[in-house]
PDB file of C-alpha atoms in Angstrom:
ATOM      1  CA  GLY A 140       0.000   0.000   0.000  1.00 56.00           C
ATOM      2  CA  ALA A 141       0.931   3.653  -0.064  1.00 81.00           C
ATOM      3  CA  GLY A 142       3.556   4.893   2.353  1.00 92.00           C
ATOM      4  CA  VAL A 143       3.711   8.101   4.332  1.00 95.00           C
ATOM      5  CA  SER A 144       3.490  11.102   2.056  1.00 95.00           C
ATOM      6  CA  GLN A 145       4.538  14.684   2.745  1.00 96.00           C
ATOM      7  CA  SER A 146       4.036  17.938   0.916  1.00 96.00           C
ATOM      8  CA  PRO A 147       5.576  20.052  -0.298  1.00 97.00           C
ATOM      9  CA  SER A 148       8.858  18.262  -0.913  1.00 95.00           C
ATOM     10  CA  ASN A 149      10.708  21.560  -0.906  1.00 96.00           C
ATOM     11  CA  LYS A 150       9.749  24.943   0.487  1.00 97.00           C
ATOM     12  CA  VAL A 151      11.708  28.169   0.292  1.00 97.00           C
ATOM     13  CA  THR A 152      10.348  31.027   2.341  1.00 97.00           C
ATOM     14  CA  GLU A 153      11.430  34.436   3.504  1.00 97.00           C
ATOM     15  CA  LYS A 154      12.303  35.071   7.106  1.00 97.00           C
ATOM     16  CA  GLY A 155       9.232  36.121   9.052  1.00 97.00           C
ATOM     17  CA  LYS A 156       6.695  34.298   6.896  1.00 98.00           C
ATOM     18  CA  ASP A 157       4.484  31.457   8.103  1.00 98.00           C
ATOM     19  CA  VAL A 158       4.689  27.988   6.546  1.00 98.00           C
ATOM     20  CA  GLU A 159       2.529  24.878   6.660  1.00 98.00           C
ATOM     21  CA  LEU A 160       3.864  21.381   6.119  1.00 98.00           C
ATOM     22  CA  ARG A 161       1.536  18.474   5.482  1.00 97.00           C
ATOM     23  CA  CYS A 162       1.766  14.778   6.331  1.00 97.00           C
ATOM     24  CA  ASP A 163      -0.485  11.923   5.199  1.00 96.00           C
ATOM     25  CA  PRO A 164       0.198   8.824   7.306  1.00 94.00           C
ATOM     26  CA  ILE A 165      -0.204   5.231   6.232  1.00 93.00           C
ATOM     27  CA  SER A 166      -3.869   4.287   6.258  1.00 90.00           C
ATOM     28  CA  GLY A 167      -4.824   2.615   9.517  1.00 87.00           C
ATOM     29  CA  HIS A 168      -1.851   3.938  11.489  1.00 89.00           C
ATOM     30  CA  THR A 169      -3.051   5.607  14.661  1.00 87.00           C
ATOM     31  CA  ALA A 170       0.231   7.172  15.773  1.00 90.00           C
ATOM     32  CA  LEU A 171       1.896  10.071  13.964  1.00 92.00           C
ATOM     33  CA  TYR A 172       5.236  11.730  14.710  1.00 93.00           C
ATOM     34  CA  TRP A 173       7.056  14.804  13.459  1.00 96.00           C
ATOM     35  CA  TYR A 174      10.851  14.982  13.538  1.00 96.00           C
ATOM     36  CA  ARG A 175      13.323  17.558  12.333  1.00 96.00           C
ATOM     37  CA  GLN A 176      16.690  16.821  10.751  1.00 94.00           C
ATOM     38  CA  SER A 177      19.243  19.611  10.655  1.00 92.00           C
ATOM     39  CA  LEU A 178      22.977  19.644  10.103  1.00 82.00           C
ATOM     40  CA  GLY A 179      23.900  20.758  13.569  1.00 72.00           C
ATOM     41  CA  GLN A 180      21.326  18.810  15.598  1.00 76.00           C
ATOM     42  CA  GLY A 181      20.816  15.544  13.755  1.00 85.00           C
ATOM     43  CA  LEU A 182      17.339  14.040  13.926  1.00 92.00           C
ATOM     44  CA  GLU A 183      15.181  15.286  16.790  1.00 93.00           C
ATOM     45  CA  PHE A 184      11.634  14.554  17.900  1.00 93.00           C
ATOM     46  CA  LEU A 185       9.108  17.389  17.692  1.00 95.00           C
ATOM     47  CA  ILE A 186       5.574  16.150  18.430  1.00 93.00           C
ATOM     48  CA  TYR A 187       3.503  12.974  18.672  1.00 90.00           C
ATOM     49  CA  PHE A 188      -0.191  12.267  18.091  1.00 89.00           C
ATOM     50  CA  GLN A 189      -2.085   9.138  19.115  1.00 85.00           C
ATOM     51  CA  GLY A 190      -5.722   8.869  18.134  1.00 78.00           C
ATOM     52  CA  ASN A 191      -7.816  11.482  19.912  1.00 76.00           C
ATOM     53  CA  SER A 192      -5.451  11.814  22.867  1.00 79.00           C
ATOM     54  CA  ALA A 193      -3.718  15.085  23.681  1.00 81.00           C
ATOM     55  CA  PRO A 194      -0.489  15.282  21.694  1.00 85.00           C
ATOM     56  CA  ASP A 195       2.961  15.185  23.249  1.00 86.00           C
ATOM     57  CA  LYS A 196       4.443  18.543  22.271  1.00 87.00           C
ATOM     58  CA  SER A 197       7.557  18.213  24.385  1.00 87.00           C
ATOM     59  CA  GLY A 198       9.946  18.417  21.422  1.00 90.00           C
ATOM     60  CA  LEU A 199       8.645  21.624  19.861  1.00 93.00           C
ATOM     61  CA  PRO A 200      11.528  24.117  19.991  1.00 92.00           C
ATOM     62  CA  SER A 201       9.426  27.265  20.495  1.00 94.00           C
ATOM     63  CA  ASP A 202       5.861  28.546  20.585  1.00 95.00           C
ATOM     64  CA  ARG A 203       6.204  29.493  16.917  1.00 97.00           C
ATOM     65  CA  PHE A 204       5.762  25.792  16.162  1.00 97.00           C
ATOM     66  CA  SER A 205       2.378  24.107  16.310  1.00 95.00           C
ATOM     67  CA  ALA A 206       0.772  21.036  14.812  1.00 95.00           C
ATOM     68  CA  GLU A 207      -2.646  19.559  14.465  1.00 93.00           C
ATOM     69  CA  ARG A 208      -4.099  16.314  13.288  1.00 92.00           C
ATOM     70  CA  THR A 209      -7.575  16.356  11.836  1.00 83.00           C
ATOM     71  CA  GLY A 210      -9.849  13.337  11.939  1.00 79.00           C
ATOM     72  CA  GLY A 211      -7.057  11.156  13.239  1.00 75.00           C
ATOM     73  CA  SER A 212      -5.344  11.155   9.851  1.00 88.00           C
ATOM     74  CA  VAL A 213      -3.684  14.080   8.064  1.00 94.00           C
ATOM     75  CA  SER A 214      -1.393  16.318  10.112  1.00 95.00           C
ATOM     76  CA  THR A 215      -0.187  19.850   9.521  1.00 96.00           C
ATOM     77  CA  LEU A 216       2.925  21.339  11.103  1.00 97.00           C
ATOM     78  CA  THR A 217       2.845  25.137  11.152  1.00 97.00           C
ATOM     79  CA  ILE A 218       5.825  27.372  11.745  1.00 97.00           C
ATOM     80  CA  GLN A 219       5.028  31.017  12.345  1.00 98.00           C
ATOM     81  CA  ARG A 220       7.422  33.902  11.766  1.00 97.00           C
ATOM     82  CA  THR A 221      10.079  31.594  10.351  1.00 98.00           C
ATOM     83  CA  GLN A 222      13.713  32.143  11.288  1.00 97.00           C
ATOM     84  CA  GLN A 223      16.835  31.001   9.471  1.00 95.00           C
ATOM     85  CA  GLU A 224      17.519  28.418  12.164  1.00 94.00           C
ATOM     86  CA  ASP A 225      14.242  26.733  11.204  1.00 96.00           C
ATOM     87  CA  SER A 226      15.883  25.604   7.949  1.00 96.00           C
ATOM     88  CA  ALA A 227      15.920  21.809   8.078  1.00 96.00           C
ATOM     89  CA  VAL A 228      14.268  18.696   6.705  1.00 96.00           C
ATOM     90  CA  TYR A 229      10.983  17.992   8.470  1.00 97.00           C
ATOM     91  CA  LEU A 230      10.137  14.302   8.584  1.00 96.00           C
ATOM     92  CA  CYS A 231       6.825  12.695   9.416  1.00 96.00           C
ATOM     93  CA  ALA A 232       6.408   9.095  10.563  1.00 94.00           C
ATOM     94  CA  SER A 233       3.475   6.876  11.424  1.00 92.00           C
ATOM     95  CA  SER A 234       3.005   3.560  13.188  1.00 89.00           C
ATOM     96  CA  PHE A 235       0.474   1.147  14.596  1.00 84.00           C
ATOM     97  CA  GLN A 236       0.104   1.516  18.338  1.00 73.00           C
ATOM     98  CA  SER A 237      -0.918  -2.074  18.834  1.00 57.00           C
ATOM     99  CA  GLY A 238      -0.388  -5.344  17.035  1.00 49.00           C
ATOM    100  CA  ALA A 239       2.793  -6.583  15.452  1.00 48.00           C
ATOM    101  CA  PRO A 240       5.273  -5.188  14.732  1.00 49.00           C
ATOM    102  CA  SER A 241       4.441  -2.709  17.430  1.00 60.00           C
ATOM    103  CA  TYR A 242       5.795   0.795  17.249  1.00 73.00           C
ATOM    104  CA  GLU A 243       7.831   0.312  14.061  1.00 84.00           C
ATOM    105  CA  GLN A 244       7.855   3.760  12.555  1.00 89.00           C
ATOM    106  CA  TYR A 245       7.569   4.361   8.822  1.00 92.00           C
ATOM    107  CA  PHE A 246       8.905   7.638   7.551  1.00 94.00           C
ATOM    108  CA  GLY A 247       7.883   9.903   4.729  1.00 95.00           C
ATOM    109  CA  PRO A 248      10.349  11.506   2.289  1.00 94.00           C
ATOM    110  CA  GLY A 249      10.435  14.765   4.226  1.00 95.00           C
ATOM    111  CA  THR A 250       9.956  18.441   3.441  1.00 97.00           C
ATOM    112  CA  ARG A 251      13.123  20.455   2.968  1.00 96.00           C
ATOM    113  CA  LEU A 252      12.508  23.939   4.380  1.00 97.00           C
ATOM    114  CA  THR A 253      14.867  26.770   3.512  1.00 97.00           C
ATOM    115  CA  VAL A 254      14.391  30.139   5.191  1.00 97.00           C
ATOM    116  CA  THR A 255      16.163  32.982   3.397  1.00 96.00           C
TER     117      THR A 255
ATOM    118  CA  LYS B1004      18.099  12.281  29.033  1.00 86.00           C
ATOM    119  CA  GLN B1005      18.770   9.488  26.560  1.00 91.00           C
ATOM    120  CA  GLU B1006      21.873   9.901  24.413  1.00 94.00           C
ATOM    121  CA  VAL B1007      22.646   7.688  21.442  1.00 96.00           C
ATOM    122  CA  THR B1008      26.116   7.389  19.953  1.00 97.00           C
ATOM    123  CA  GLN B1009      27.108   5.661  16.746  1.00 97.00           C
ATOM    124  CA  ILE B1010      30.596   4.494  15.879  1.00 95.00           C
ATOM    125  CA  PRO B1011      32.223   4.853  13.440  1.00 94.00           C
ATOM    126  CA  ALA B1012      30.973   8.140  11.996  1.00 95.00           C
ATOM    127  CA  ALA B1013      32.057   6.989   8.536  1.00 96.00           C
ATOM    128  CA  LEU B1014      33.182   3.703   7.052  1.00 96.00           C
ATOM    129  CA  SER B1015      34.545   2.834   3.620  1.00 97.00           C
ATOM    130  CA  VAL B1016      34.935  -0.802   2.624  1.00 96.00           C
ATOM    131  CA  PRO B1017      35.449  -2.815  -0.532  1.00 97.00           C
ATOM    132  CA  GLU B1018      32.552  -4.805  -1.918  1.00 97.00           C
ATOM    133  CA  GLY B1019      32.091  -8.213  -0.353  1.00 97.00           C
ATOM    134  CA  GLU B1020      33.306  -7.377   3.134  1.00 97.00           C
ATOM    135  CA  ASN B1021      31.308  -8.167   6.246  1.00 97.00           C
ATOM    136  CA  LEU B1022      30.979  -5.162   8.509  1.00 95.00           C
ATOM    137  CA  VAL B1023      29.656  -4.064  11.881  1.00 97.00           C
ATOM    138  CA  LEU B1024      28.086  -0.762  12.828  1.00 97.00           C
ATOM    139  CA  ASN B1025      27.886   0.119  16.507  1.00 97.00           C
ATOM    140  CA  CYS B1026      25.286   1.964  18.513  1.00 98.00           C
ATOM    141  CA  SER B1027      25.342   2.746  22.233  1.00 98.00           C
ATOM    142  CA  PHE B1028      22.764   4.397  24.461  1.00 97.00           C
ATOM    143  CA  THR B1029      22.983   5.800  27.960  1.00 96.00           C
ATOM    144  CA  ASP B1030      19.605   4.813  29.440  1.00 92.00           C
ATOM    145  CA  SER B1031      18.873   1.092  29.328  1.00 90.00           C
ATOM    146  CA  ALA B1032      15.148   1.610  30.060  1.00 89.00           C
ATOM    147  CA  ILE B1033      14.108   1.302  26.436  1.00 89.00           C
ATOM    148  CA  TYR B1034      11.085  -0.195  24.692  1.00 87.00           C
ATOM    149  CA  ASN B1035      12.738  -0.926  21.380  1.00 89.00           C
ATOM    150  CA  LEU B1036      15.581  -0.068  19.064  1.00 93.00           C
ATOM    151  CA  GLN B1037      15.229   0.550  15.357  1.00 94.00           C
ATOM    152  CA  TRP B1038      17.855   0.646  12.602  1.00 97.00           C
ATOM    153  CA  PHE B1039      17.230   2.800   9.527  1.00 96.00           C
ATOM    154  CA  ARG B1040      19.059   3.626   6.353  1.00 97.00           C
ATOM    155  CA  GLN B1041      18.878   7.014   4.700  1.00 95.00           C
ATOM    156  CA  ASP B1042      19.901   7.641   1.119  1.00 94.00           C
ATOM    157  CA  PRO B1043      21.002  11.188   0.166  1.00 88.00           C
ATOM    158  CA  GLY B1044      18.040  13.548  -0.065  1.00 83.00           C
ATOM    159  CA  LYS B1045      15.598  10.832   0.949  1.00 86.00           C
ATOM    160  CA  GLY B1046      13.593   9.849   3.987  1.00 88.00           C
ATOM    161  CA  LEU B1047      14.345   6.985   6.338  1.00 93.00           C
ATOM    162  CA  THR B1048      13.825   3.340   5.465  1.00 94.00           C
ATOM    163  CA  SER B1049      13.260   1.009   8.389  1.00 93.00           C
ATOM    164  CA  LEU B1050      15.637  -1.963   8.348  1.00 96.00           C
ATOM    165  CA  LEU B1051      15.094  -3.793  11.602  1.00 95.00           C
ATOM    166  CA  LEU B1052      13.144  -3.317  14.825  1.00 92.00           C
ATOM    167  CA  ILE B1053      14.250  -5.059  18.005  1.00 92.00           C
ATOM    168  CA  GLN B1054      11.894  -5.106  20.969  1.00 89.00           C
ATOM    169  CA  SER B1055      13.468  -4.671  24.399  1.00 88.00           C
ATOM    170  CA  SER B1056      12.769  -8.321  25.227  1.00 89.00           C
ATOM    171  CA  GLN B1057      14.602  -9.553  22.117  1.00 92.00           C
ATOM    172  CA  ARG B1058      18.304 -10.179  21.583  1.00 94.00           C
ATOM    173  CA  GLU B1059      18.487  -9.977  17.815  1.00 95.00           C
ATOM    174  CA  GLN B1060      16.622  -9.657  14.554  1.00 95.00           C
ATOM    175  CA  THR B1061      17.594 -10.763  11.076  1.00 96.00           C
ATOM    176  CA  SER B1062      16.527  -9.678   7.634  1.00 95.00           C
ATOM    177  CA  GLY B1063      18.395 -11.023   4.639  1.00 97.00           C
ATOM    178  CA  ARG B1064      22.044  -9.967   4.904  1.00 97.00           C
ATOM    179  CA  LEU B1065      21.332  -7.820   7.948  1.00 98.00           C
ATOM    180  CA  ASN B1066      21.487  -8.881  11.568  1.00 98.00           C
ATOM    181  CA  ALA B1067      20.935  -6.557  14.488  1.00 97.00           C
ATOM    182  CA  SER B1068      21.680  -7.462  18.083  1.00 97.00           C
ATOM    183  CA  LEU B1069      20.650  -5.770  21.299  1.00 97.00           C
ATOM    184  CA  ASP B1070      22.313  -5.918  24.716  1.00 96.00           C
ATOM    185  CA  LYS B1071      20.059  -3.729  26.792  1.00 93.00           C
ATOM    186  CA  SER B1072      21.970  -4.085  30.038  1.00 92.00           C
ATOM    187  CA  SER B1073      25.182  -2.754  28.508  1.00 95.00           C
ATOM    188  CA  GLY B1074      23.381  -0.204  26.344  1.00 96.00           C
ATOM    189  CA  ARG B1075      24.622  -1.506  23.022  1.00 97.00           C
ATOM    190  CA  SER B1076      23.363  -2.611  19.648  1.00 98.00           C
ATOM    191  CA  THR B1077      25.228  -3.720  16.572  1.00 98.00           C
ATOM    192  CA  LEU B1078      24.157  -3.937  12.952  1.00 98.00           C
ATOM    193  CA  TYR B1079      25.970  -6.611  11.024  1.00 98.00           C
ATOM    194  CA  ILE B1080      25.955  -6.441   7.226  1.00 98.00           C
ATOM    195  CA  ALA B1081      27.141  -9.536   5.415  1.00 98.00           C
ATOM    196  CA  ALA B1082      28.744  -9.524   1.974  1.00 97.00           C
ATOM    197  CA  SER B1083      28.401  -5.777   1.489  1.00 97.00           C
ATOM    198  CA  GLN B1084      27.391  -4.380  -1.899  1.00 97.00           C
ATOM    199  CA  PRO B1085      27.728  -0.910  -3.457  1.00 97.00           C
ATOM    200  CA  GLY B1086      23.949  -0.573  -3.109  1.00 97.00           C
ATOM    201  CA  ASP B1087      24.392  -0.709   0.670  1.00 97.00           C
ATOM    202  CA  SER B1088      26.071   2.708   0.552  1.00 97.00           C
ATOM    203  CA  ALA B1089      23.958   5.048   2.676  1.00 97.00           C
ATOM    204  CA  THR B1090      23.758   6.590   6.126  1.00 96.00           C
ATOM    205  CA  TYR B1091      22.711   4.127   8.798  1.00 98.00           C
ATOM    206  CA  LEU B1092      20.840   5.479  11.785  1.00 97.00           C
ATOM    207  CA  CYS B1093      20.199   3.837  15.115  1.00 97.00           C
ATOM    208  CA  ALA B1094      17.163   5.037  17.077  1.00 95.00           C
ATOM    209  CA  VAL B1095      16.014   4.125  20.563  1.00 93.00           C
ATOM    210  CA  GLY B1096      12.376   4.073  21.619  1.00 89.00           C
ATOM    211  CA  GLY B1097      12.341   5.042  25.292  1.00 80.00           C
ATOM    212  CA  THR B1098       8.679   5.592  26.080  1.00 70.00           C
ATOM    213  CA  SER B1099       5.511   3.575  25.841  1.00 63.00           C
ATOM    214  CA  TYR B1100       4.556   5.247  22.591  1.00 69.00           C
ATOM    215  CA  GLY B1101       7.886   4.851  20.863  1.00 69.00           C
ATOM    216  CA  LYS B1102       9.239   8.389  20.583  1.00 82.00           C
ATOM    217  CA  LEU B1103      12.652   7.842  19.036  1.00 90.00           C
ATOM    218  CA  THR B1104      16.018   9.267  20.019  1.00 93.00           C
ATOM    219  CA  PHE B1105      18.483   9.065  17.141  1.00 95.00           C
ATOM    220  CA  GLY B1106      22.216   8.693  16.870  1.00 96.00           C
ATOM    221  CA  GLN B1107      24.182  10.858  14.483  1.00 95.00           C
ATOM    222  CA  GLY B1108      24.521   8.026  11.982  1.00 96.00           C
ATOM    223  CA  THR B1109      27.274   6.100  10.245  1.00 97.00           C
ATOM    224  CA  ILE B1110      28.008   7.015   6.632  1.00 96.00           C
ATOM    225  CA  LEU B1111      28.798   3.784   4.813  1.00 97.00           C
ATOM    226  CA  THR B1112      30.505   3.656   1.438  1.00 97.00           C
ATOM    227  CA  VAL B1113      30.946   0.308  -0.285  1.00 97.00           C
ATOM    228  CA  HIS B1114      33.181   0.612  -3.317  1.00 96.00           C
ATOM    229  CA  PRO B1115      33.338  -1.910  -6.164  1.00 94.00           C
TER     230      PRO B1115
END
């Protein structure tokens, strides 16, 4: 079946603008994760959604970052007033939360964000 | 705070060699450990998932082991091929929902 998809694949924006990144998880996966991959920091966790439960936002680097997941499926990561340090590849992953293999995460191709 | 370290940072080998990639983590209270490969400009491809109760997993030419008590995992690649060239990432799941903490990766180059 189809894997995790993300859009856009590339986004160039000016400093101070808002951006929205989209993730479509694998159908039937109840858990969704956002990660960020940057040269200096490697791959770091941002936020996690599980069903209708309150998300774990502990990895969001500042209050300019927010995310939502509508209908338990598609998720949008929004970055307000973008800064140059926000430039990175934003990766989305999804997984089953029960059943086998439990918790194996499947990643999308990522969105490369460049803030000029 | 969990910290994950991968050694070596880069590895270059001739085709056909067997090789071992190392991963260590500081907090042994983990739920699972996952190995990924990442090709340039691409996302992550899951290779193997080892649950905390398991000692190893195998898939084709790949074998991953886990020693939770010592905080170590190894990824063994048999009979390496140029197509194995990629960055290999080790990630530890340390909570009940599997939030992953990643190492910095090992860049593998297999030359013909």
